[in-house]
Short mmCIF file of N, CA and C in Angstrom, two decimals:
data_model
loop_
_atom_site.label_atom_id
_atom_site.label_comp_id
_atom_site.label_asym_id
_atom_site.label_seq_id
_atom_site.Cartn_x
_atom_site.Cartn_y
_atom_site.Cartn_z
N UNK A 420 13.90 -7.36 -9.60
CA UNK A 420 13.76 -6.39 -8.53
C UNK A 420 13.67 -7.14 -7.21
N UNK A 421 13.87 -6.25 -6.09
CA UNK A 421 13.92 -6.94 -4.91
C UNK A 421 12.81 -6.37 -4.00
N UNK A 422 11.93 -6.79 -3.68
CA UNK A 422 10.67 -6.75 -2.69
C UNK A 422 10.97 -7.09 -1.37
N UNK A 423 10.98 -5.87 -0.64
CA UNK A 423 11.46 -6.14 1.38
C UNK A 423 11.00 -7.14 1.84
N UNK A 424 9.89 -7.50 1.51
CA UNK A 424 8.75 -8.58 2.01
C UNK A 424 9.00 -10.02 1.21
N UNK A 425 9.01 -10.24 -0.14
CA UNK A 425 8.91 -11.06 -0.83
C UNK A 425 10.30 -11.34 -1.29
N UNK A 426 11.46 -10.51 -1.13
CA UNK A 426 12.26 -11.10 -1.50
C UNK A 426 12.31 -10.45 -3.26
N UNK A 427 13.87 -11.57 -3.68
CA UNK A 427 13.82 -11.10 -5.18
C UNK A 427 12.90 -11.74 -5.97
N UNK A 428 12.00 -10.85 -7.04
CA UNK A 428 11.12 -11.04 -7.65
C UNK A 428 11.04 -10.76 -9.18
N UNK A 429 10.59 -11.79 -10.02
CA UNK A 429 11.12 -11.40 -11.59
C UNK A 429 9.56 -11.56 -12.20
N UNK A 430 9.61 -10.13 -13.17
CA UNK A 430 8.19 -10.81 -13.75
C UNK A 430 8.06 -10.48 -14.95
N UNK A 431 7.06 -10.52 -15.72
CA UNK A 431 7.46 -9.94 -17.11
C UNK A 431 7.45 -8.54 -17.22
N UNK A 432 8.36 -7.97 -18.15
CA UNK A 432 8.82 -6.65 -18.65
C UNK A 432 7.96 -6.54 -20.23
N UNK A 433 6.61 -6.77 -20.31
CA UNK A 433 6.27 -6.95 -21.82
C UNK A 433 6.13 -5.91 -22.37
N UNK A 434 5.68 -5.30 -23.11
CA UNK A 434 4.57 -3.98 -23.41
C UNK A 434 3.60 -3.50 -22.65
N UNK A 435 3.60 -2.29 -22.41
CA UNK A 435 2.73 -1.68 -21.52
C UNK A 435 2.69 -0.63 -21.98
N UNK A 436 1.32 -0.03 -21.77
CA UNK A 436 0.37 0.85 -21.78
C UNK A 436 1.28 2.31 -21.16
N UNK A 437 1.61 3.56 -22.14
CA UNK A 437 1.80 4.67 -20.99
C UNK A 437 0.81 5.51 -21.68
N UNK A 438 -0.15 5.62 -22.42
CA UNK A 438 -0.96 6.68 -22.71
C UNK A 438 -2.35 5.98 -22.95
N UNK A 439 -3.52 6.53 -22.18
CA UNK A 439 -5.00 5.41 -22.48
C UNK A 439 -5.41 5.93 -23.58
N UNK A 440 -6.50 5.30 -24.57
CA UNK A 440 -7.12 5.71 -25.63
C UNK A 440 -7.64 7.26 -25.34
N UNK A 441 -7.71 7.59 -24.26
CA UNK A 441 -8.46 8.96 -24.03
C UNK A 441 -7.38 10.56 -24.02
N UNK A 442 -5.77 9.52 -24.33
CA UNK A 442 -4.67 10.64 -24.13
C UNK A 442 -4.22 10.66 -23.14
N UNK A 443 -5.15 9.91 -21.69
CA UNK A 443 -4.48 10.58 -20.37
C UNK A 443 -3.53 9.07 -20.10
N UNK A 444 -2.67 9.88 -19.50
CA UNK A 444 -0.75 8.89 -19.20
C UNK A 444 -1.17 7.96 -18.13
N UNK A 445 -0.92 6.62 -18.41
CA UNK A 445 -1.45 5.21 -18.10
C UNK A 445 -0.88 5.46 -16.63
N UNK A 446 -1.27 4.82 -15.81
CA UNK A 446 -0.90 4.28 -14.34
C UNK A 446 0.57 4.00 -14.69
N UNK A 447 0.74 3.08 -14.67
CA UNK A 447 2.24 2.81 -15.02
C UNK A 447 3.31 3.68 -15.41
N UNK A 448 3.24 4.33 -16.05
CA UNK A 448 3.97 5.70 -16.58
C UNK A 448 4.03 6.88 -15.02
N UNK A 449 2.44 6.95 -15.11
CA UNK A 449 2.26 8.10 -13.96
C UNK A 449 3.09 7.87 -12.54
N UNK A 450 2.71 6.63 -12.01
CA UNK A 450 3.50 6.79 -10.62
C UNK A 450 5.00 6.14 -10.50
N UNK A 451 5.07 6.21 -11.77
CA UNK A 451 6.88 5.97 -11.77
C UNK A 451 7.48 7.71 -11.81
N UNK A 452 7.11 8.03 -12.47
CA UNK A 452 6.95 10.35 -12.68
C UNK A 452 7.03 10.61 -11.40
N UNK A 453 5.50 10.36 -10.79
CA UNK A 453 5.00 11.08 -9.54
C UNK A 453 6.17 10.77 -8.47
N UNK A 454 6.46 9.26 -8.19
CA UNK A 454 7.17 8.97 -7.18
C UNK A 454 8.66 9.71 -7.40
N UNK A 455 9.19 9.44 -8.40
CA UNK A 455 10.52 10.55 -8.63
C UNK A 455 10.37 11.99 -8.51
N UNK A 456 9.44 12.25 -8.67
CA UNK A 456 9.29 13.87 -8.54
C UNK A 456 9.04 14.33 -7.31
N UNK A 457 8.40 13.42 -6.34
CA UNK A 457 8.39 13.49 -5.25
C UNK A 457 9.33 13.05 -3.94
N UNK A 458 10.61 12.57 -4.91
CA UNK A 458 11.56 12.05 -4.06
C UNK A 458 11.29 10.72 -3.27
N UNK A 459 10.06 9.86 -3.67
CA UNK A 459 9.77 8.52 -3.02
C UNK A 459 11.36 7.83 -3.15
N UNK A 460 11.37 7.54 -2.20
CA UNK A 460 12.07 6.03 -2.20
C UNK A 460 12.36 5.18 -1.20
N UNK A 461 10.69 4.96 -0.87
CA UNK A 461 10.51 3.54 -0.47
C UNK A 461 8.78 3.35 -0.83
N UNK A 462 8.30 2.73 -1.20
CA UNK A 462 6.87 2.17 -1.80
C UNK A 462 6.32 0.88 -1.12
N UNK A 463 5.11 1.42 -0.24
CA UNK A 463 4.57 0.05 0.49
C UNK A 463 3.35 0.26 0.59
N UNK A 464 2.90 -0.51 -0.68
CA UNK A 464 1.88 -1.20 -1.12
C UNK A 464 1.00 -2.56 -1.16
N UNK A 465 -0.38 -3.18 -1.60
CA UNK A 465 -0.98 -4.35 -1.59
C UNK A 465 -0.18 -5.02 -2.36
N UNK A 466 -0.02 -6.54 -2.01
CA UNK A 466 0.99 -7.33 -2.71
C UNK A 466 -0.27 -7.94 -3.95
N UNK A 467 -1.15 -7.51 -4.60
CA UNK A 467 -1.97 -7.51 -5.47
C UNK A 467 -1.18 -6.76 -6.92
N UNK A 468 -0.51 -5.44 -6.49
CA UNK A 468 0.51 -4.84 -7.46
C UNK A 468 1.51 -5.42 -7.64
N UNK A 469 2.49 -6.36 -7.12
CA UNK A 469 3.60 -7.17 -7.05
C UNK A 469 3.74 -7.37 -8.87
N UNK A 470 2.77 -8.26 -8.99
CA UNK A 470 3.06 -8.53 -10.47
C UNK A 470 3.32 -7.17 -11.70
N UNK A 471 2.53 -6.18 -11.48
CA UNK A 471 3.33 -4.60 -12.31
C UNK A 471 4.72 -3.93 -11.61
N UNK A 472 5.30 -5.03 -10.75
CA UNK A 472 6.38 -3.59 -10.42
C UNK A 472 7.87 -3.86 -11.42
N UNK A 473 7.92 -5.07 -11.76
CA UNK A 473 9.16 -5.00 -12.72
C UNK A 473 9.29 -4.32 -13.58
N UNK A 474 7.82 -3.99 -14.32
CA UNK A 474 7.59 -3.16 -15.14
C UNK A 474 7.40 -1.29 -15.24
N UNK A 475 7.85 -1.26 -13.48
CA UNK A 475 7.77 -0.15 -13.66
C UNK A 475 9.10 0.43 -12.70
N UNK A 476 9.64 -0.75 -12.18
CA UNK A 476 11.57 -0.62 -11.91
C UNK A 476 12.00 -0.20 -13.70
N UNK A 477 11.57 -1.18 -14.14
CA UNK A 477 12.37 -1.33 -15.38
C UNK A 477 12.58 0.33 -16.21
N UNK A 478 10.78 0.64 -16.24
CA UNK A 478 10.54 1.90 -16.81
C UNK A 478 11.56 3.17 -16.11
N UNK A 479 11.68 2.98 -14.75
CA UNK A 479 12.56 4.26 -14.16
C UNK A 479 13.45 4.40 -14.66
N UNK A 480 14.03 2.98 -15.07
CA UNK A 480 15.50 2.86 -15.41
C UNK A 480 15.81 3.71 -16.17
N UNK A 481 14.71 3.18 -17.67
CA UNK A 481 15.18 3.72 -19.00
C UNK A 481 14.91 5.07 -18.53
N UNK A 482 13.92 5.83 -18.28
CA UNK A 482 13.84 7.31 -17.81
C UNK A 482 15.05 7.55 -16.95
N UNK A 483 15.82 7.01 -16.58
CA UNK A 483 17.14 7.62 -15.69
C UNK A 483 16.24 8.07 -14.40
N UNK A 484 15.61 7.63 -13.86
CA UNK A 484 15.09 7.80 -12.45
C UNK A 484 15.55 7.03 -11.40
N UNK A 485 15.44 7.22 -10.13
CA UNK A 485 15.86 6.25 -9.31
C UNK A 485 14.75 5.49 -9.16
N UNK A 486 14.93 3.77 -8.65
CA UNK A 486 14.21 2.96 -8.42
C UNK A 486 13.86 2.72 -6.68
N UNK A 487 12.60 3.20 -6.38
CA UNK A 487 12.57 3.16 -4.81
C UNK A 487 12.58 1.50 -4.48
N UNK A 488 12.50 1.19 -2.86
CA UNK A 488 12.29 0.37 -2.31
C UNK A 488 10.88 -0.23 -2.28
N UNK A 489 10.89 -1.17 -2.36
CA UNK A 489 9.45 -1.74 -2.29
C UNK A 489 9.13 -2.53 -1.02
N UNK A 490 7.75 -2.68 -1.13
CA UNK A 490 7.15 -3.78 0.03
C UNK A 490 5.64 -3.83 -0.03
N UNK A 491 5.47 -5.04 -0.47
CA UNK A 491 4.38 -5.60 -0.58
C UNK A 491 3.68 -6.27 0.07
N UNK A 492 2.84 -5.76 0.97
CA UNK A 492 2.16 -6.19 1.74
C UNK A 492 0.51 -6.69 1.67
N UNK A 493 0.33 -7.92 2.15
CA UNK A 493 -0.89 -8.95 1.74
C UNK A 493 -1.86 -7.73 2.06
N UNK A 494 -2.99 -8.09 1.31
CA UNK A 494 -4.64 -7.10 1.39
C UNK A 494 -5.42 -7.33 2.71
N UNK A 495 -6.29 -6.44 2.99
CA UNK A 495 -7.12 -5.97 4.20
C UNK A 495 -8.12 -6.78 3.60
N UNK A 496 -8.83 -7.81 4.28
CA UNK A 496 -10.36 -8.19 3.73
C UNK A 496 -10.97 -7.85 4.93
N UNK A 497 -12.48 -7.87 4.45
CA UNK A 497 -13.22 -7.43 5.56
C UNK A 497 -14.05 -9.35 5.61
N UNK A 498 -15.05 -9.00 6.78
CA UNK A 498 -15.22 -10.88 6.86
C UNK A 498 -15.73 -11.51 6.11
N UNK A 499 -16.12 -11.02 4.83
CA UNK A 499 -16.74 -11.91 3.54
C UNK A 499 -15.37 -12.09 2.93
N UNK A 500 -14.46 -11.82 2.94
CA UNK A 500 -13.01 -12.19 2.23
C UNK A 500 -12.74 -10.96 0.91
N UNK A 501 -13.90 -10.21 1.02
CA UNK A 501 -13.59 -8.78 -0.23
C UNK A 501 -12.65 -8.29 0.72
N UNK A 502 -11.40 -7.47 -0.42
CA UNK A 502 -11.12 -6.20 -0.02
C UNK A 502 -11.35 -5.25 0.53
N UNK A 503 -10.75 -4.66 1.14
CA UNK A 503 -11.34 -3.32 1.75
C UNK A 503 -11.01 -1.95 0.97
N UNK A 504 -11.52 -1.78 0.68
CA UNK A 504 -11.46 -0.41 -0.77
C UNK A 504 -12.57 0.45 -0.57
N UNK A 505 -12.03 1.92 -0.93
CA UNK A 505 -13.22 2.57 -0.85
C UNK A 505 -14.21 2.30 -1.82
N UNK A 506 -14.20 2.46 -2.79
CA UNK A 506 -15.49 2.05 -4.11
C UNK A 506 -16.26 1.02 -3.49
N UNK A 507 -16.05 0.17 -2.25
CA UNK A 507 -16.52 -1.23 -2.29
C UNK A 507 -17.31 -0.40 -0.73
N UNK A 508 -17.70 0.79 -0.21
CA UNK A 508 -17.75 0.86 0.82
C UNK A 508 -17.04 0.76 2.45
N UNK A 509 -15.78 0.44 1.94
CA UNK A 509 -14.86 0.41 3.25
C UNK A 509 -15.11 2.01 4.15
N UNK A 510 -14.63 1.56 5.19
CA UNK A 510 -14.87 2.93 6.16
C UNK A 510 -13.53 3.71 6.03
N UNK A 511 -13.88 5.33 5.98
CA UNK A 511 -13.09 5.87 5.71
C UNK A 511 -12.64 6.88 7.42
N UNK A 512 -11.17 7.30 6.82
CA UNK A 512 -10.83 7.99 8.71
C UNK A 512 -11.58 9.24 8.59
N UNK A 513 -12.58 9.41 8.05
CA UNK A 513 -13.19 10.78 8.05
C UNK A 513 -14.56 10.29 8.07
N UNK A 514 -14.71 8.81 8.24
CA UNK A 514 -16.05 8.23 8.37
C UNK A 514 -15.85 7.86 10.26
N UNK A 515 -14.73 7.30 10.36
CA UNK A 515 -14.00 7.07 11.81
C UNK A 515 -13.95 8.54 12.66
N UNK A 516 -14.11 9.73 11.85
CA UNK A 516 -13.51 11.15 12.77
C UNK A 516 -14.98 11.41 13.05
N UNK A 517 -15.79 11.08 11.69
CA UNK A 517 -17.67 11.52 12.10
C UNK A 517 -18.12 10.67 13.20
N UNK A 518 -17.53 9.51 13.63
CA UNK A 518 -18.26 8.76 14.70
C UNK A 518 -17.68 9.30 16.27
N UNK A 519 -16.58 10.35 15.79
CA UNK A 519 -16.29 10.35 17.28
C UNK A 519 -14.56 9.93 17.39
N UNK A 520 -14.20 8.89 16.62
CA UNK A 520 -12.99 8.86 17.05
C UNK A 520 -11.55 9.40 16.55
N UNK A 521 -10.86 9.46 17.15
CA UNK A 521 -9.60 10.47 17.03
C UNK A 521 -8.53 9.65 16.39
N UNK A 522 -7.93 10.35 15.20
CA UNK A 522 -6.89 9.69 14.42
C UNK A 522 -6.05 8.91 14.85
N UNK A 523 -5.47 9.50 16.24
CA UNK A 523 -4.88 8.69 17.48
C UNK A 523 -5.23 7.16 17.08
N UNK A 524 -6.70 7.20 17.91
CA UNK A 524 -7.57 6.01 18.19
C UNK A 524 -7.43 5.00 16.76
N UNK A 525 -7.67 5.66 15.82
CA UNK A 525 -7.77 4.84 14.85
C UNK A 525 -6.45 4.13 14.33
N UNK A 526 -5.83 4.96 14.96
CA UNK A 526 -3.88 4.12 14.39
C UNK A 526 -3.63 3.20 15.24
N UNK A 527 -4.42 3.41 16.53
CA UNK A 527 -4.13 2.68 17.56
C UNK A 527 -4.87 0.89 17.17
N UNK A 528 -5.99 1.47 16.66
CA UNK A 528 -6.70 -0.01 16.24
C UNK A 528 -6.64 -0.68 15.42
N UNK A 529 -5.89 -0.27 14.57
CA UNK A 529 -5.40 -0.61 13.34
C UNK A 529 -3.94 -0.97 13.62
N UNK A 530 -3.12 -0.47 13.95
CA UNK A 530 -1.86 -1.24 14.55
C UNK A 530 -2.35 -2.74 15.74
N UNK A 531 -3.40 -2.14 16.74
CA UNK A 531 -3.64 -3.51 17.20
C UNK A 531 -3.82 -4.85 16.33
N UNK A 532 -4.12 -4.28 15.32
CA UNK A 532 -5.10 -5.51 14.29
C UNK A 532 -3.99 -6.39 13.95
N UNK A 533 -3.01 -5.85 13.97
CA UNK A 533 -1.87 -6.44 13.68
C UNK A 533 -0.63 -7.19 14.28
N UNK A 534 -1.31 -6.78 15.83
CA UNK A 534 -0.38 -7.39 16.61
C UNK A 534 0.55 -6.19 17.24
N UNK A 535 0.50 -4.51 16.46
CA UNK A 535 1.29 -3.94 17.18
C UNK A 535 0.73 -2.99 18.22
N UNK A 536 1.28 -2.01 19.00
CA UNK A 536 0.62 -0.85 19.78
C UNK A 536 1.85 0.42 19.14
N UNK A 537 0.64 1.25 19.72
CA UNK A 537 1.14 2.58 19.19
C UNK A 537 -0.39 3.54 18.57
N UNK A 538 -0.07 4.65 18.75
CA UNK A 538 -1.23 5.13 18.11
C UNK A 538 -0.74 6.56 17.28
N UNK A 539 1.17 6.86 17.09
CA UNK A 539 1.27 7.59 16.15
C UNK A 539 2.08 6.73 15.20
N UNK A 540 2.88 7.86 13.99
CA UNK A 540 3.59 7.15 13.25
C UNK A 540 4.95 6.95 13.77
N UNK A 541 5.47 7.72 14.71
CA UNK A 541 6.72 7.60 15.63
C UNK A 541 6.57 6.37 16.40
N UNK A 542 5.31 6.50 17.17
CA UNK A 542 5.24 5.02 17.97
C UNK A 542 5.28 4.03 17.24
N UNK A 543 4.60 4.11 16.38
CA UNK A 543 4.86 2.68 15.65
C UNK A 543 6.20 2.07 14.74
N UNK A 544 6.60 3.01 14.38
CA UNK A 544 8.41 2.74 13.89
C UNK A 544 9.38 2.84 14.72
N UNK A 545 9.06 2.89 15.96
CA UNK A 545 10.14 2.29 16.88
C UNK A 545 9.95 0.58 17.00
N UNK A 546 10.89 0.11 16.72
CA UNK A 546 10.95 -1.32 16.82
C UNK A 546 10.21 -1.85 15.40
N UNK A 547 9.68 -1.03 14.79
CA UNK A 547 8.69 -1.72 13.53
C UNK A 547 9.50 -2.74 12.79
N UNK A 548 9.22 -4.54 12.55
CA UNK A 548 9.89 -5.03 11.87
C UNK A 548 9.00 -5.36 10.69
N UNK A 549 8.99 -5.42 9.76
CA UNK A 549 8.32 -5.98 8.55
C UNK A 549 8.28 -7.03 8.41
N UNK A 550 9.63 -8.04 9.35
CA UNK A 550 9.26 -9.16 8.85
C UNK A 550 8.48 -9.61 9.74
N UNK A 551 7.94 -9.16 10.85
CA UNK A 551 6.70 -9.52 11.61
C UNK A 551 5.33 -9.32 10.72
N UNK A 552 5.20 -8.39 10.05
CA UNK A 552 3.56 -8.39 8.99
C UNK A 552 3.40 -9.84 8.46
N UNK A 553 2.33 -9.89 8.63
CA UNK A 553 1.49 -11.31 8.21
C UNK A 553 1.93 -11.39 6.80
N UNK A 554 1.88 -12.36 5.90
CA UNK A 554 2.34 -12.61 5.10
C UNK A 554 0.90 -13.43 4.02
N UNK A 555 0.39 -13.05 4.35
CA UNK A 555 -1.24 -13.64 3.90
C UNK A 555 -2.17 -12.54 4.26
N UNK A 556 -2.97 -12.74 3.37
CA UNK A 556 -4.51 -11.43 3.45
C UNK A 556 -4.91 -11.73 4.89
N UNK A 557 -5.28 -10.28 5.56
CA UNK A 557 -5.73 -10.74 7.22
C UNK A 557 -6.84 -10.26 7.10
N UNK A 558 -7.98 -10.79 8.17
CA UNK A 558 -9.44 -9.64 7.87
C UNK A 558 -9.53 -8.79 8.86
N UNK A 559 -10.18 -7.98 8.86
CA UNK A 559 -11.09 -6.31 9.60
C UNK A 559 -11.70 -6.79 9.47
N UNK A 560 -12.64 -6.28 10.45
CA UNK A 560 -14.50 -6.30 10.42
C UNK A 560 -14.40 -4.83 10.74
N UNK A 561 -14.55 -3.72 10.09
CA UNK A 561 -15.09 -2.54 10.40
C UNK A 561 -16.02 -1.94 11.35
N UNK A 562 -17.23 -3.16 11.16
CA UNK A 562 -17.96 -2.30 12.06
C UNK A 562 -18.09 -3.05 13.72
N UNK A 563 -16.94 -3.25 14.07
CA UNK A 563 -16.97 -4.22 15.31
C UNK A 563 -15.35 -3.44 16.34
N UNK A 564 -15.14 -2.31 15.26
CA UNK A 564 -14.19 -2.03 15.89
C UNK A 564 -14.21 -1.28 16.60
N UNK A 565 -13.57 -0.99 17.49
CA UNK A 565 -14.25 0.03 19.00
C UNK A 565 -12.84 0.76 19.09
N UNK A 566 -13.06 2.31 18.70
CA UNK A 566 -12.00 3.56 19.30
C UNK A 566 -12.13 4.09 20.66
N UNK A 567 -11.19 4.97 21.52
CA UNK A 567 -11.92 5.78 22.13
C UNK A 567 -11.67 7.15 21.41
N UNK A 568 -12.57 7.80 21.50
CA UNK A 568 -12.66 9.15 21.65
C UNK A 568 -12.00 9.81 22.07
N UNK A 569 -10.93 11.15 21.60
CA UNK A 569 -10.17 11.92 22.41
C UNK A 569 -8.89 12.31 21.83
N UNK A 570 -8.38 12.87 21.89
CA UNK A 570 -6.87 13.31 21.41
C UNK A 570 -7.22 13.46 20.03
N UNK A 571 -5.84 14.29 19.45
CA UNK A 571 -5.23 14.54 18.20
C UNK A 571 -5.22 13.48 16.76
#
């Protein structure tokens, strides 16, 4: 398979899991379904999944599905070098909307983090190149980040 970011990428196709001991349809199975049913086709995700996606190009195949685009992009750490995940306490945009700031604001600071400006999804895909994204885990510090208040 070919990864926007990483280039072509081969990994193992072994046995995998599509139903858990409990009956319910494994990850793997599920968002190969979901994304076809939903007409995905393009997928940009933590490059932490990189290593399951051959296995689940492969799976579309045999299902006669189409295989979206990928892009794998390095993980958010916060300044201890963890992930940023909700289960782990990361801040959520509805933890960002309770403090006051506006979705705007928050795209805006979060594209800064990165080097870009913009504070919708239009602004920011004008000119958006991918091959500008860092290519290594970058950190957030959450609670150091400053919105303003205001707008949509």
């Amino acid at each position: 398979m070919t990864d926007r970011l990483h280039g072509r990428y081969r990994g193992p196709v072994d046995d995998l899991v599509l139903r858990r001991g409990d009956g319910i349809p494994a990850y793997n199975l599920t968002v190969v379904i979901d994304d076809a049913e939903h007409g995905i086709d393009q997928v940009v995700r933590g490059d932490d999944l990189l290593p399951s996606t051959p296995r689940q190009a492969y799976l579309a195949t045999l299902l006669g599905l189409s295989v979206p685009e990928y892009a794998h992009v390095p993980l958010v750490l916060n300044t201890a070098g963890q992930r940023l995940a909700k289960r782990d306490g990361a801040v959520t945009l509805a933890d960002r909307r309770h403090r006051g700031d506006s979705v705007r604001a928050v795209v805006a600071m979060l594209a800064a983090s990165l080097g870009l400006s913009g504070g919708s999804a239009d602004e920011l895909l004008t000119g958006f190149d991918p091959g500008r994204l860092p290519r290594t885990p970058w950190i957030l510090d959450p609670d150091s980040l400053v919105c303003a208040a205001g707008g949509p």
